[in-house]
Short mmCIF file of C-alpha atoms and ligand atoms in Angstrom, two decimals:
data_model
loop_
_atom_site.label_atom_id
_atom_site.label_comp_id
_atom_site.label_asym_id
_atom_site.label_seq_id
_atom_site.Cartn_x
_atom_site.Cartn_y
_atom_site.Cartn_z
CA MET A 1 100.06 144.68 197.37
CA ALA A 2 103.49 146.32 197.69
CA SER A 3 104.21 148.33 194.60
CA ALA A 4 106.60 151.31 194.51
CA PHE A 5 104.58 153.32 192.03
CA LEU A 6 101.46 153.37 194.14
CA PRO A 7 102.43 155.72 196.92
CA ALA A 8 100.03 157.36 199.42
CA GLY A 9 97.33 154.86 198.75
CA GLN A 10 96.37 156.74 195.61
CA PHE A 11 96.05 153.74 193.29
CA ALA A 12 96.81 150.89 195.50
CA ILE A 13 94.03 148.53 194.61
CA THR A 14 93.44 147.50 198.22
CA ASN A 15 92.23 150.94 199.26
CA SER A 16 91.07 152.17 195.95
CA PRO A 17 87.73 154.12 195.96
CA PHE A 18 86.82 151.76 193.15
CA LEU A 19 87.40 148.65 195.15
CA ILE A 20 84.76 146.05 194.39
CA HIS A 21 82.73 144.61 197.23
CA ASN A 22 79.78 142.40 197.80
CA GLY A 23 80.39 139.89 195.04
CA TRP A 24 79.79 142.42 192.23
CA VAL A 25 81.74 141.19 189.25
CA PRO A 26 83.20 143.99 187.13
CA THR A 27 83.23 143.70 183.33
CA ALA A 28 86.43 144.08 181.29
CA ASN A 29 85.41 147.61 180.25
CA GLU A 30 84.89 148.76 183.78
CA THR A 31 88.25 147.25 184.74
CA LEU A 32 89.95 149.01 181.81
CA ARG A 33 88.83 152.29 183.12
CA ARG A 34 90.56 151.65 186.41
CA ILE A 35 93.98 151.30 184.81
CA PRO A 36 96.19 154.16 185.95
CA SER A 37 97.46 156.68 183.39
CA VAL A 38 101.12 156.78 182.29
CA ASN A 39 101.65 159.89 184.35
CA GLN A 40 100.21 158.28 187.44
CA ILE A 41 102.51 155.27 186.98
CA LEU A 42 105.52 157.55 186.45
CA HIS A 43 104.63 159.48 189.58
CA GLY A 44 104.48 156.15 191.47
CA LEU A 45 107.85 155.16 190.08
CA GLY A 46 109.46 158.42 191.30
CA ALA A 47 110.62 156.80 194.59
CA GLY A 48 112.00 153.61 192.97
CA PRO A 49 115.21 152.91 191.11
CA LEU A 50 113.99 152.77 187.57
CA LEU A 51 113.96 156.45 186.81
CA ASN A 52 117.44 156.78 188.29
CA GLN A 53 118.82 154.01 186.19
CA PHE A 54 117.18 154.66 182.85
CA PRO A 55 116.46 157.79 180.78
CA ARG A 56 113.01 159.11 181.35
CA HIS A 57 111.86 158.96 177.76
CA LEU A 58 112.66 155.20 177.62
CA VAL A 59 110.84 154.53 180.81
CA VAL A 60 107.80 156.43 179.41
CA GLU A 61 107.84 154.28 176.27
CA GLU A 62 108.13 151.00 178.19
CA VAL A 63 105.29 152.10 180.57
CA ARG A 64 103.11 152.62 177.48
CA HIS A 65 103.98 149.25 176.14
CA ALA A 66 103.38 147.62 179.46
CA LEU A 67 99.93 149.31 179.80
CA ASP A 68 99.00 148.21 176.26
CA ARG A 69 99.84 144.65 177.15
CA LEU A 70 97.92 144.97 180.39
CA ARG A 71 94.81 146.26 178.43
CA ASP A 72 95.08 143.33 176.03
CA SER A 73 95.23 140.79 178.79
CA ILE A 74 92.29 142.36 180.56
CA ARG A 75 90.19 142.26 177.45
CA ARG A 76 90.85 138.62 177.02
CA SER A 77 90.50 137.76 180.65
CA ASP A 78 87.82 135.77 182.37
CA ASP A 79 88.68 137.58 185.63
CA PRO A 80 89.59 141.15 184.68
CA ASP A 81 89.81 142.39 188.30
CA ARG A 82 92.32 139.69 189.22
CA ASP A 83 94.41 140.39 186.09
CA LEU A 84 94.47 144.14 186.79
CA LYS A 85 95.76 143.51 190.27
CA SER A 86 98.37 140.96 189.25
CA GLY A 87 99.40 143.07 186.24
CA LEU A 88 99.93 146.22 188.39
CA ALA A 89 101.82 144.16 190.95
CA ALA A 90 104.15 142.83 188.32
CA LEU A 91 104.55 146.10 186.47
CA GLU A 92 107.73 147.46 188.08
CA PRO A 93 109.80 144.29 187.77
CA GLU A 94 108.51 143.80 184.27
CA LEU A 95 109.54 147.34 183.38
CA GLY A 96 112.97 146.70 184.79
CA ARG A 97 113.34 143.57 182.63
CA SER A 98 112.18 145.24 179.45
CA LEU A 99 114.38 148.31 180.01
CA ARG A 100 117.47 146.23 180.67
CA LYS A 101 116.70 144.07 177.60
CA ARG A 102 116.27 147.17 175.52
CA LEU A 103 119.69 148.61 176.38
CA ARG A 104 121.54 145.29 176.14
CA PRO A 105 123.89 145.19 173.14
CA SER A 106 122.65 142.77 170.54
CA LEU A 107 126.17 141.26 170.14
CA ARG A 108 126.52 139.00 173.20
CA PRO A 109 128.61 136.13 174.42
CA VAL A 110 126.97 132.73 173.70
CA VAL A 111 127.91 129.26 174.98
CA ASN A 112 128.93 127.10 171.90
CA ALA A 113 127.68 123.57 172.59
CA THR A 114 127.72 122.58 168.91
CA GLY A 115 131.09 120.83 169.05
CA ILE A 116 132.32 122.85 166.05
CA ILE A 117 135.49 124.49 167.37
CA LEU A 118 135.94 127.11 164.58
CA HIS A 119 132.31 128.04 164.15
CA THR A 120 132.24 131.07 161.73
CA ASN A 121 128.73 132.12 162.86
CA LEU A 122 129.84 132.07 166.48
CA GLY A 123 132.91 134.21 165.89
CA ARG A 124 135.51 131.46 165.18
CA ALA A 125 138.49 131.05 167.62
CA PRO A 126 137.97 132.20 171.21
CA MET A 127 141.14 134.11 172.16
CA ALA A 128 143.61 133.39 174.94
CA GLU A 129 143.27 135.38 178.20
CA GLU A 130 146.63 137.00 177.56
CA THR A 131 145.50 138.08 174.09
CA VAL A 132 142.36 139.70 175.43
CA GLN A 133 144.27 141.49 178.24
CA THR A 134 146.86 142.82 175.74
CA MET A 135 144.10 144.10 173.32
CA ASN A 136 142.33 145.84 176.25
CA HIS A 137 145.53 147.35 177.60
CA LEU A 138 146.65 148.66 174.25
CA SER A 139 143.21 150.06 173.29
CA GLN A 140 142.94 152.16 176.37
CA GLY A 141 145.66 154.63 175.45
CA TYR A 142 148.11 155.61 172.80
CA SER A 143 150.70 153.28 171.29
CA ASN A 144 153.74 153.23 169.02
CA LEU A 145 151.51 151.61 166.29
CA GLU A 146 153.24 153.68 163.48
CA TYR A 147 155.92 155.35 165.42
CA ASP A 148 159.55 154.48 165.72
CA LEU A 149 160.56 155.01 169.29
CA ASP A 150 164.29 154.77 168.63
CA GLN A 151 164.32 157.36 165.84
CA GLY A 152 161.35 159.46 166.86
CA THR A 153 160.00 159.22 163.39
CA ARG A 154 157.07 157.69 161.53
CA GLY A 155 157.15 153.79 161.44
CA HIS A 156 155.06 151.14 159.75
CA ARG A 157 152.41 149.20 161.54
CA ASP A 158 153.46 145.91 159.90
CA ARG A 159 156.91 146.14 161.41
CA HIS A 160 155.70 144.69 164.80
CA LEU A 161 154.34 141.49 163.24
CA GLU A 162 157.05 141.10 160.67
CA GLU A 163 159.83 140.81 163.30
CA GLN A 164 157.84 138.03 165.10
CA PHE A 165 156.95 136.10 161.95
CA ARG A 166 160.53 136.25 160.77
CA ARG A 167 161.67 134.73 164.10
CA LEU A 168 159.03 132.01 163.86
CA LEU A 169 158.95 131.10 160.24
CA PRO A 170 161.13 131.01 157.07
CA CYS A 171 159.77 134.20 155.58
CA GLU A 172 161.30 137.61 154.65
CA ALA A 173 158.25 139.83 155.17
CA ALA A 174 154.78 139.94 156.58
CA THR A 175 151.65 142.06 156.37
CA ALA A 176 148.27 141.79 157.95
CA VAL A 177 144.86 143.02 156.80
CA ASN A 178 141.18 142.64 157.77
CA ASN A 179 140.69 138.95 156.90
CA ASN A 180 142.00 136.30 154.53
CA ALA A 181 139.60 137.24 151.75
CA ALA A 182 141.00 140.77 151.82
CA ALA A 183 144.54 139.39 151.93
CA LEU A 184 143.94 137.32 148.79
CA TYR A 185 142.14 140.20 147.13
CA LEU A 186 144.97 142.59 147.90
CA VAL A 187 147.68 140.31 146.61
CA LEU A 188 145.72 139.45 143.41
CA SER A 189 145.00 143.15 142.76
CA THR A 190 148.65 144.08 143.29
CA LEU A 191 150.34 141.29 141.28
CA ALA A 192 147.84 140.30 138.74
CA ARG A 193 145.42 143.16 137.80
CA GLY A 194 144.65 143.05 134.14
CA ARG A 195 146.54 139.85 133.73
CA LYS A 196 146.03 136.07 134.11
CA VAL A 197 146.03 133.86 137.30
CA LEU A 198 146.29 130.10 136.84
CA VAL A 199 144.10 128.08 139.20
CA SER A 200 143.21 124.36 139.11
CA ARG A 201 139.50 123.65 138.32
CA GLY A 202 139.65 121.56 141.49
CA GLU A 203 140.37 124.53 143.58
CA LEU A 204 137.65 126.93 142.51
CA VAL A 205 135.99 126.64 145.82
CA GLU A 206 133.35 128.43 147.82
CA ILE A 207 134.03 128.75 151.54
CA GLY A 208 131.21 129.71 153.90
CA GLY A 209 128.81 131.09 151.36
CA SER A 210 130.23 134.54 150.69
CA PHE A 211 133.84 133.61 149.82
CA ARG A 212 134.29 132.25 146.29
CA VAL A 213 137.69 132.07 144.72
CA PRO A 214 136.48 132.97 141.18
CA SER A 215 134.52 136.02 142.43
CA ILE A 216 137.49 137.35 144.49
CA LEU A 217 139.67 136.96 141.43
CA GLU A 218 137.17 138.74 139.22
CA GLN A 219 136.74 141.60 141.73
CA SER A 220 140.51 142.05 141.97
CA GLY A 221 140.70 142.81 138.25
CA ALA A 222 142.69 139.71 137.48
CA SER A 223 141.40 137.17 134.94
CA LEU A 224 141.03 133.57 135.83
CA LYS A 225 142.68 130.97 133.67
CA GLU A 226 141.27 127.58 134.70
CA VAL A 227 143.70 124.68 134.57
CA GLY A 228 142.98 120.87 134.48
CA THR A 229 139.69 119.32 135.57
CA THR A 230 137.71 119.16 138.75
CA ASN A 231 139.29 115.86 139.83
CA ARG A 232 142.63 115.79 138.04
CA THR A 233 145.20 118.49 137.38
CA ARG A 234 148.81 117.89 136.40
CA VAL A 235 151.89 120.19 136.37
CA GLN A 236 151.83 119.93 132.59
CA ASP A 237 148.37 121.47 132.59
CA TYR A 238 149.83 124.55 134.29
CA ARG A 239 152.78 124.55 131.99
CA ASP A 240 150.49 124.44 128.94
CA ALA A 241 148.47 127.36 130.20
CA LEU A 242 151.44 129.68 130.87
CA ASP A 243 151.80 132.54 128.43
CA GLY A 244 153.06 136.17 128.27
CA GLU A 245 149.89 137.29 130.01
CA THR A 246 150.28 135.09 133.10
CA ALA A 247 150.98 137.03 136.24
CA LEU A 248 150.55 134.45 139.01
CA ILE A 249 149.98 130.86 139.92
CA LEU A 250 147.40 130.51 142.69
CA ARG A 251 147.10 127.35 144.76
CA VAL A 252 144.01 127.28 147.09
CA HIS A 253 143.58 124.89 150.03
CA PRO A 254 140.22 123.27 149.25
CA SER A 255 139.36 123.70 152.93
CA ASN A 256 135.83 122.45 153.40
CA PHE A 257 135.68 119.50 151.00
CA ARG A 258 137.83 116.70 149.68
CA VAL A 259 137.83 115.09 146.22
CA VAL A 260 138.26 111.41 146.70
CA GLY A 261 138.65 108.58 144.32
CA PHE A 262 140.15 109.09 140.86
CA SER A 263 141.78 112.46 141.68
CA ARG A 264 145.17 114.11 141.82
CA ARG A 265 146.85 117.47 141.79
CA PRO A 266 150.55 118.26 141.72
CA ALA A 267 152.60 118.39 144.82
CA LEU A 268 153.26 121.92 146.06
CA SER A 269 157.02 121.35 145.25
CA GLU A 270 156.23 120.66 141.64
CA LEU A 271 154.35 123.91 141.41
CA VAL A 272 157.28 125.70 143.04
CA ALA A 273 159.68 124.19 140.49
CA LEU A 274 157.42 125.32 137.64
CA SER A 275 156.93 128.79 139.03
CA ARG A 276 160.79 129.27 139.32
CA GLU A 277 161.34 127.86 135.76
CA ALA A 278 158.81 130.22 134.39
CA GLY A 279 159.64 133.21 136.64
CA ILE A 280 155.95 133.48 137.68
CA PRO A 281 155.27 133.96 141.40
CA LEU A 282 153.30 131.27 143.26
CA LEU A 283 150.71 132.29 145.95
CA LYS A 284 149.15 129.78 148.29
CA ASP A 285 145.90 130.45 150.08
CA ALA A 286 146.40 128.28 153.10
CA GLY A 287 143.06 129.13 154.74
CA SER A 288 143.43 128.01 158.34
CA GLY A 289 146.81 129.41 159.46
CA TYR A 290 147.93 126.18 161.03
CA LEU A 291 151.45 127.31 161.71
CA PHE A 292 153.23 124.21 162.93
CA ARG A 293 152.66 120.43 162.87
CA THR A 294 151.08 119.13 166.15
CA SER A 295 150.16 115.65 167.28
CA HIS A 296 146.43 116.36 166.97
CA PRO A 297 145.22 113.52 164.79
CA SER A 298 142.29 115.56 163.37
CA LEU A 299 144.77 117.94 161.86
CA ARG A 300 146.98 115.40 160.19
CA SER A 301 145.90 116.30 156.65
CA GLU A 302 145.98 120.04 157.21
CA PRO A 303 149.14 121.54 155.66
CA THR A 304 151.16 123.87 157.96
CA VAL A 305 152.30 127.35 157.05
CA GLU A 306 155.82 126.22 157.94
CA GLU A 307 155.68 123.38 155.49
CA ILE A 308 154.21 125.60 152.79
CA LEU A 309 157.04 128.20 153.27
CA LYS A 310 159.70 125.57 153.38
CA ALA A 311 158.39 124.16 150.08
CA GLY A 312 159.38 127.51 148.56
CA VAL A 313 156.17 129.37 147.70
CA ASP A 314 156.61 133.08 147.13
CA LEU A 315 153.63 134.20 149.22
CA VAL A 316 151.19 132.47 151.52
CA CYS A 317 148.02 133.91 153.01
CA PHE A 318 145.73 132.72 155.77
CA SER A 319 143.21 133.77 158.45
CA GLY A 320 144.05 135.02 161.90
CA ASP A 321 141.00 133.59 163.69
CA LYS A 322 141.09 129.96 162.58
CA LEU A 323 143.88 127.59 163.67
CA LEU A 324 146.23 130.43 164.43
CA GLY A 325 143.92 131.17 167.33
CA GLY A 326 143.98 134.93 167.29
CA PRO A 327 141.70 137.84 166.23
CA GLN A 328 140.05 138.14 162.82
CA ALA A 329 142.81 139.07 160.33
CA GLY A 330 144.29 138.06 157.03
CA ILE A 331 148.05 137.47 157.03
CA VAL A 332 150.44 137.38 154.11
CA LEU A 333 153.92 136.05 154.49
CA GLY A 334 156.73 135.61 151.97
CA LYS A 335 159.17 137.48 149.71
CA ARG A 336 160.16 141.00 150.64
CA SER A 337 160.09 142.34 147.01
CA LEU A 338 156.45 141.18 146.42
CA MET A 339 155.42 142.37 149.89
CA GLU A 340 156.68 145.91 149.22
CA ALA A 341 154.51 146.05 146.10
CA VAL A 342 151.50 144.73 148.15
CA ARG A 343 152.12 147.41 150.83
CA LYS A 344 152.21 150.12 148.26
CA ASN A 345 148.87 149.17 146.79
CA PRO A 346 146.26 151.91 147.88
CA LEU A 347 143.96 149.05 148.74
CA ALA A 348 146.26 148.10 151.56
CA ARG A 349 145.03 151.23 153.24
CA VAL A 350 141.39 150.24 152.61
CA CYS A 351 141.75 146.97 154.44
CA ARG A 352 144.24 147.77 157.06
CA LEU A 353 144.03 146.46 160.70
CA ASP A 354 143.27 148.47 163.79
CA LYS A 355 145.65 148.69 166.77
CA ALA A 356 143.77 146.31 168.95
CA THR A 357 143.92 143.58 166.38
CA PHE A 358 147.61 144.19 165.89
CA ALA A 359 148.12 143.93 169.60
CA GLY A 360 146.06 140.66 169.65
CA LEU A 361 148.00 139.16 166.84
CA GLN A 362 151.31 140.08 168.41
CA GLN A 363 150.34 138.53 171.74
CA THR A 364 149.06 135.36 170.05
CA LEU A 365 152.38 135.08 168.26
CA THR A 366 154.18 135.61 171.49
CA LEU A 367 152.46 132.45 172.83
CA TYR A 368 153.90 130.61 169.91
CA GLU A 369 157.36 132.09 170.53
CA GLN A 370 157.13 131.07 174.21
CA GLY A 371 156.24 127.62 173.20
CA VAL A 372 153.01 127.61 175.20
CA TYR A 373 150.36 128.11 172.51
CA LEU A 374 149.00 124.48 172.84
CA GLU A 375 148.16 125.06 176.44
CA ARG A 376 147.09 128.72 176.24
CA LEU A 377 145.06 128.96 173.08
CA PRO A 378 141.53 127.70 173.86
CA ILE A 379 141.14 126.03 170.43
CA TYR A 380 144.11 123.73 171.02
CA ARG A 381 142.89 123.04 174.56
CA MET A 382 139.49 122.00 173.02
CA LEU A 383 141.13 119.91 170.40
CA GLY A 384 143.12 118.09 173.06
CA THR A 385 140.44 117.57 175.66
CA SER A 386 140.06 113.80 176.25
CA THR A 387 136.72 112.08 176.02
CA SER A 388 137.01 110.91 179.61
CA SER A 389 137.26 114.47 180.93
CA LEU A 390 134.32 115.44 178.70
CA GLU A 391 132.37 112.55 180.16
CA SER A 392 133.10 113.57 183.73
CA ARG A 393 131.92 117.12 182.95
CA ALA A 394 128.74 115.72 181.33
CA ARG A 395 128.03 113.72 184.45
CA GLN A 396 128.56 116.68 186.66
CA ILE A 397 126.16 118.78 184.63
CA ARG A 398 123.62 115.95 184.64
CA ARG A 399 123.84 115.91 188.47
CA GLY A 400 122.95 119.59 188.47
CA LEU A 401 119.70 119.01 186.46
CA ASP A 402 116.20 118.26 187.78
CA PRO A 403 115.57 114.64 186.87
CA GLY A 404 111.90 115.46 186.54
CA ALA A 405 112.67 118.11 183.83
CA TYR A 406 115.00 116.28 181.62
CA ARG A 407 115.76 112.74 180.47
CA CYS A 408 119.55 112.69 180.04
CA ARG A 409 121.94 110.33 178.30
CA ILE A 410 125.59 110.40 177.81
CA LEU A 411 126.58 109.27 174.30
CA ASP A 412 129.67 108.89 172.07
CA GLY A 413 129.78 111.26 169.10
CA PHE A 414 132.02 113.47 166.98
CA SER A 415 133.20 117.03 167.13
CA LEU A 416 134.52 119.02 164.15
CA THR A 417 137.40 121.50 163.74
CA GLY A 418 135.28 123.64 161.44
CA GLY A 419 136.25 126.92 159.78
CA GLY A 420 137.03 124.98 156.65
CA SER A 421 139.82 123.10 158.26
CA ALA A 422 140.22 119.25 158.17
CA PRO A 423 136.68 118.68 156.62
CA GLU A 424 136.75 114.95 156.75
CA GLU A 425 138.49 114.41 160.08
CA THR A 426 136.20 114.07 163.05
CA ILE A 427 137.15 114.10 166.66
CA PRO A 428 135.69 111.45 168.90
CA THR A 429 133.75 113.13 171.70
CA THR A 430 131.28 112.57 174.61
CA LEU A 431 127.87 114.08 174.21
CA LEU A 432 125.10 115.02 176.71
CA ALA A 433 121.77 114.22 175.04
CA LEU A 434 118.69 115.80 176.60
CA ARG A 435 115.00 115.32 176.11
CA PRO A 436 112.71 117.66 178.08
CA THR A 437 109.79 115.91 179.77
CA ALA A 438 107.35 118.77 179.58
CA PHE A 439 108.00 120.30 176.12
CA SER A 440 109.57 119.63 172.74
CA CYS A 441 113.28 119.58 171.77
CA ASN A 442 112.73 122.37 169.28
CA GLU A 443 111.19 124.40 172.12
CA LEU A 444 114.24 123.63 174.33
CA GLY A 445 116.56 124.66 171.58
CA GLN A 446 114.69 127.98 171.29
CA ARG A 447 114.56 128.61 174.98
CA LEU A 448 118.30 127.92 175.24
CA ARG A 449 119.07 130.40 172.34
CA ARG A 450 116.78 133.09 173.94
CA GLY A 451 118.00 132.83 177.47
CA SER A 452 119.91 135.53 179.27
CA ARG A 453 123.12 133.65 178.35
CA PRO A 454 122.29 132.05 175.04
CA VAL A 455 123.37 128.44 174.43
CA VAL A 456 123.66 127.12 170.93
CA ALA A 457 123.20 123.34 170.63
CA ARG A 458 122.47 120.73 167.93
CA ILE A 459 119.08 118.99 167.65
CA GLU A 460 119.40 115.37 166.36
CA ASP A 461 117.01 112.42 166.57
CA ASP A 462 114.66 114.41 168.67
CA ARG A 463 117.27 115.12 171.30
CA VAL A 464 119.14 118.33 172.25
CA ILE A 465 122.76 117.40 171.88
CA LEU A 466 125.39 119.28 173.94
CA ASP A 467 129.04 118.71 172.96
CA LEU A 468 131.06 120.05 175.89
CA ARG A 469 134.31 120.10 173.79
CA THR A 470 133.48 123.61 172.67
CA VAL A 471 132.06 124.78 176.05
CA LEU A 472 134.75 126.44 178.06
CA PRO A 473 135.04 124.54 181.44
CA GLU A 474 134.10 127.74 183.32
CA GLU A 475 130.81 127.79 181.37
CA ASP A 476 129.53 124.44 182.65
CA GLU A 477 127.87 126.20 185.60
CA VAL A 478 126.17 128.58 183.18
CA LEU A 479 124.95 125.69 181.13
CA VAL A 480 123.29 124.11 184.24
CA GLN A 481 121.64 127.44 185.08
CA SER A 482 120.45 127.97 181.53
CA LEU A 483 118.98 124.44 181.38
CA SER A 484 117.28 124.94 184.70
CA GLN A 485 115.89 128.30 183.65
CA ALA A 486 114.66 126.78 180.33
CA ALA A 487 112.80 124.04 182.21
CA SER A 488 111.14 126.47 184.64
CA GLU A 489 109.74 128.76 181.87
CA ASP A 490 106.61 126.73 181.82
C1 LIG B 501 138.48 130.56 155.54
C2 LIG B 501 139.17 130.63 154.23
C3 LIG B 501 139.14 131.80 153.51
C4 LIG B 501 138.41 133.06 154.03
O1 LIG B 501 139.12 133.55 155.10
P1 LIG B 501 138.46 134.84 155.96
O2 LIG B 501 139.48 135.11 157.03
O3 LIG B 501 137.12 134.41 156.51
O4 LIG B 501 138.32 135.97 154.96
C5 LIG B 501 139.83 131.87 152.25
N1 LIG B 501 140.46 130.82 151.81
C6 LIG B 501 140.47 129.57 152.48
C7 LIG B 501 141.18 128.45 151.83
C8 LIG B 501 139.84 129.47 153.68
O5 LIG B 501 139.85 128.31 154.32
#
């Protein structure tokens, strides 16, 4: 029995003075008394790596826990002596595992095998390599975040983004805050506090549980003036609702649902015409930040920021981490005079962005300016992956699995854009469907989530379904390892 914490034969079971001979079978109580003390264990560990790698007080705590577990198992054992020996032999590696686990950050990378590209619970858009590098680089030192290098004077952090957005899109000004909810809140509070905002009843939506248009409106100090009905709203309904108290017309992209059948709402251009006629600004919450039209069929009904600005809205707001493909942020584009007011609101300071996020947004926009965003942003690569390449990856993964451990099938299915974009548009995909031979699908789902590199999958029809569209190709190997590890836990 080679164990680093048992030097000089002191507690090595093989030459212990308590060693049992002649077929005498010890009881659990007698075995419990032979468990070394915490100090004896620590003394034994002295030579090994654990006390060099981890703070002593943590090691002491984990030794206590480990000895508690050992006592428990001996009490329940039908062969206490054997369990003591094997428990002590396994103690050092077990301590190493529990100490590493204890110091591991709880926020960790996971493999997204759900097929939902913008999965809010999994952190939405993965960022481009260039974006991550720029964010790292800029975070490590100082930057000209709010400093004008030409003049040697104080600058504004919005300036960096504004120049880029003005080159890319028909807008005069830009600002960025913590997320789209904050952007909407900030604009409403600036332009409509104590006054009325017209919103169609068909657009009073809830997105992802915590974001509800009516609640944000109420919190901002504006009062909601509902217009039309859930399924039908006409321009005339807006016109009838306008009065001296009206500060803003808000148009919300209904994002995660679609009213079908007997329904209509005015075209954006009709609302623009009304807003100009009445001299009341029009704000559009565009949600996803889909900047330009692409050929992706699943995004055909998603309005683009370019189209919205061309239609003539005064302001548009959207998220940074949905179809824009950057870090979490809320971006507002539009008229300079309104933006100046927004920037002067003290709330702008409350929800302002940090330098790393600015750097990430700038780099993401640079990919758009370079015309390479469809190839470089992982979300567009995922949207564009063909079913045949997904199928060949699925076959490759299947080849890496023990056929005794899993029954595998390759099936047709559907992926989703997610993040409230294109709710009814599914993307044809190829799925790997697994059924473990030795345990249940729920058990496999749990083992995959709890593994050293967690994998999140769907469970459907008593199968674990892996959609490789949202798995980065370099993660395929990780997936094989995680699946093999899950099968060998028995
Ligand atoms: C996603 C979404 C939001 C919320 O955006 P966050 O960036 O998560 O705050 C608001 N409005 C619409 C229409 C959305 O789709």
